[in-house]
Tab-separated table of C-alpha atoms in Angstrom:
chain	number	residue	atom	x	y	z
A	209	MET	CA	69.640	99.489	65.455
A	210	PHE	CA	73.101	100.748	64.478
A	211	THR	CA	74.973	97.416	64.301
A	212	MET	CA	75.328	96.166	60.760
A	213	THR	CA	75.400	92.431	60.043
A	214	VAL	CA	76.612	92.896	56.452
A	215	PRO	CA	79.704	94.900	55.401
A	216	TRP	CA	78.903	98.346	54.003
A	217	TRP	CA	80.554	97.585	50.655
A	218	GLU	CA	78.343	94.508	50.229
A	219	LEU	CA	75.214	96.635	50.688
A	220	ILE	CA	76.456	99.017	48.006
A	221	LEU	CA	77.214	96.149	45.623
A	222	ARG	CA	73.884	94.413	46.304
A	223	GLY	CA	71.913	97.649	45.864
A	224	ALA	CA	73.679	98.480	42.603
A	225	ILE	CA	73.146	95.000	41.153
A	226	VAL	CA	69.457	94.918	42.060
A	227	TYR	CA	68.941	98.438	40.665
A	228	VAL	CA	70.531	97.567	37.317
A	229	VAL	CA	68.715	94.223	37.001
A	230	LEU	CA	65.333	95.827	37.777
A	231	LEU	CA	66.048	98.668	35.357
A	232	VAL	CA	66.746	96.141	32.595
A	233	LEU	CA	63.682	94.026	33.462
A	234	LEU	CA	61.341	97.013	33.523
A	235	ARG	CA	62.852	98.354	30.298
A	236	ILE	CA	62.205	94.995	28.614
A	237	ALA	CA	58.664	94.848	30.043
A	238	GLY	CA	57.594	97.932	28.089
A	239	LYS	CA	56.729	101.589	28.381
A	240	ARG	CA	54.152	102.835	30.833
A	241	GLN	CA	54.000	106.174	32.503
A	242	VAL	CA	53.947	105.843	36.296
A	243	GLY	CA	50.761	107.882	36.558
A	244	GLU	CA	49.076	105.602	34.037
A	245	LEU	CA	49.844	102.255	35.649
A	246	ALA	CA	47.147	99.643	35.381
A	247	PRO	CA	46.309	97.951	38.703
A	248	PHE	CA	48.306	94.832	37.762
A	249	ASP	CA	51.349	97.004	36.919
A	250	LEU	CA	51.189	98.626	40.347
A	251	VAL	CA	50.829	95.242	42.054
A	252	LEU	CA	53.845	93.956	40.104
A	253	LEU	CA	55.968	96.907	41.235
A	254	LEU	CA	54.937	96.462	44.867
A	255	ILE	CA	55.684	92.737	44.781
A	256	LEU	CA	59.000	93.369	43.024
A	257	SER	CA	60.062	95.798	45.717
A	258	ASN	CA	59.279	93.242	48.394
A	259	ALA	CA	60.938	90.419	46.451
A	260	VAL	CA	64.256	92.209	46.017
A	261	GLN	CA	64.420	93.686	49.515
A	262	ASN	CA	66.286	90.750	51.056
A	263	SER	CA	68.601	90.418	48.086
A	264	MET	CA	69.616	94.037	48.622
A	265	ASN	CA	70.023	94.090	52.376
A	266	GLY	CA	71.354	90.535	52.828
A	267	GLY	CA	69.411	90.204	56.067
A	268	ASP	CA	70.770	93.436	57.528
A	269	VAL	CA	67.886	95.342	59.101
A	270	SER	CA	69.964	98.049	60.761
A	271	LEU	CA	69.195	101.731	60.375
A	272	ILE	CA	72.629	102.393	58.919
A	273	GLY	CA	72.242	99.561	56.406
A	274	GLY	CA	68.908	100.977	55.251
A	275	LEU	CA	70.366	104.459	54.929
A	276	ILE	CA	73.340	103.152	52.938
A	277	LEU	CA	70.959	101.379	50.543
A	278	ALA	CA	68.778	104.476	50.190
A	279	ILE	CA	71.819	106.648	49.473
A	280	ILE	CA	73.255	104.212	46.909
A	281	LEU	CA	69.917	103.800	45.078
A	282	VAL	CA	69.329	107.555	44.859
A	283	SER	CA	72.974	108.089	43.826
A	284	ILE	CA	72.774	105.492	41.052
A	285	ASP	CA	69.527	107.024	39.829
A	286	TYR	CA	71.138	110.470	39.799
A	287	LEU	CA	74.222	109.197	37.946
A	288	ILE	CA	72.099	107.433	35.339
A	289	SER	CA	70.021	110.604	34.862
A	290	LEU	CA	73.209	112.615	34.422
A	291	ALA	CA	74.691	110.068	32.003
A	292	THR	CA	71.521	109.912	29.876
A	293	TYR	CA	71.440	113.717	29.796
A	294	ARG	CA	74.986	113.798	28.413
A	295	SER	CA	74.820	110.802	26.056
A	296	ARG	CA	72.126	110.446	23.405
A	297	LYS	CA	73.080	106.790	22.806
A	298	LEU	CA	72.765	105.921	26.491
A	299	GLU	CA	69.480	107.823	26.698
A	300	THR	CA	68.097	105.775	23.806
A	301	LEU	CA	69.355	102.540	25.343
A	302	ILE	CA	67.847	103.202	28.776
A	303	GLU	CA	64.742	105.219	27.961
A	304	GLY	CA	63.980	103.946	24.462
A	305	GLN	CA	62.789	105.891	21.447
A	306	PRO	CA	59.380	107.260	20.559
A	307	GLN	CA	57.410	104.916	18.282
A	308	ILE	CA	54.916	105.993	15.651
A	309	LEU	CA	51.623	104.167	16.136
A	310	ILE	CA	49.515	106.076	13.588
A	311	HIS	CA	50.619	108.197	10.637
A	312	ASN	CA	48.106	110.020	8.428
A	313	GLY	CA	45.262	107.759	9.506
A	314	LYS	CA	47.232	104.538	8.997
A	315	LEU	CA	47.588	102.305	12.040
A	316	TYR	CA	50.895	100.459	12.486
A	317	GLU	CA	49.858	97.173	14.110
A	318	ASP	CA	53.455	95.905	14.310
A	319	ALA	CA	54.499	98.952	16.353
A	320	MET	CA	51.545	98.432	18.697
A	321	GLN	CA	52.469	94.781	19.188
A	322	ARG	CA	56.130	95.600	19.889
A	323	ALA	CA	55.086	98.241	22.417
A	324	LYS	CA	52.385	95.997	23.929
A	325	ILE	CA	49.746	98.709	23.438
A	326	SER	CA	46.177	97.453	23.167
A	327	HIS	CA	43.593	98.948	20.849
A	328	ARG	CA	41.617	100.033	23.927
A	329	GLU	CA	44.610	102.001	25.268
A	330	LEU	CA	45.137	103.669	21.910
A	331	GLU	CA	41.440	104.474	21.532
A	332	ALA	CA	41.414	106.011	25.027
A	333	ALA	CA	44.351	108.251	24.073
A	334	LEU	CA	42.554	109.269	20.884
A	335	ARG	CA	39.370	110.115	22.801
A	336	GLN	CA	41.340	112.265	25.247
A	337	THR	CA	42.430	114.462	22.352
A	338	GLY	CA	38.995	114.551	20.750
A	339	CYS	CA	39.700	112.139	17.895
A	340	ALA	CA	36.726	109.969	17.013
A	341	SER	CA	38.608	107.642	14.684
A	342	ILE	CA	42.054	106.596	13.513
A	343	GLU	CA	41.400	108.296	10.182
A	344	SER	CA	41.195	111.687	11.917
A	345	VAL	CA	44.751	111.323	13.289
A	346	ALA	CA	47.773	112.883	11.616
A	347	ALA	CA	50.131	111.166	14.059
A	348	ALA	CA	50.005	109.162	17.258
A	349	VAL	CA	53.334	108.545	18.940
A	350	LEU	CA	54.206	106.395	21.924
A	351	GLU	CA	56.687	108.619	23.728
A	352	SER	CA	59.701	107.336	25.673
A	353	SER	CA	57.804	108.136	28.869
A	354	GLY	CA	54.995	105.755	27.916
A	355	LYS	CA	52.505	108.524	27.135
A	356	ILE	CA	50.713	108.504	23.788
A	357	SER	CA	50.852	111.879	22.011
A	358	VAL	CA	48.160	112.478	19.392
A	359	ILE	CA	48.026	115.135	16.690
A	360	ARG	CA	44.711	115.504	14.872
A	361	ARG	CA	44.720	116.017	11.115
A	362	ASN	CA	43.224	119.500	11.358
A	363	GLN	CA	46.023	120.498	13.792
A	364	ALA	CA	48.876	119.328	11.554
């Protein structure tokens, strides 16, 4: 339970590498808010966590090894949050920038394709704000969090 089979520094290195690689992969994959995950997105995250488990722990199943990995992952997350808070460039690199999907009733198809947003997803966001059509939208923005913000023309 307490005997580690992998050196502590190797667990830290493995955890850090896996964290950074997954951060990059998920950043490339696109924006989705955690609360708005489609079933296949959730399945992907669960499978990813299982797939990288052994690469992080190197076969060490000790309590101490697990605690070291938990501490390093939370610490890296905290440091990245702190760094993105202090640096606008780093924040943009890691979290991305908001993207305009609709402006004054004009739909930007290229922005939707880049963001991998389907028409059904956009229409659902419009319905949630009471917009019946694209023409009734002053602006629809895909936020860095993955949420679509909509401003109706009569609100603008």
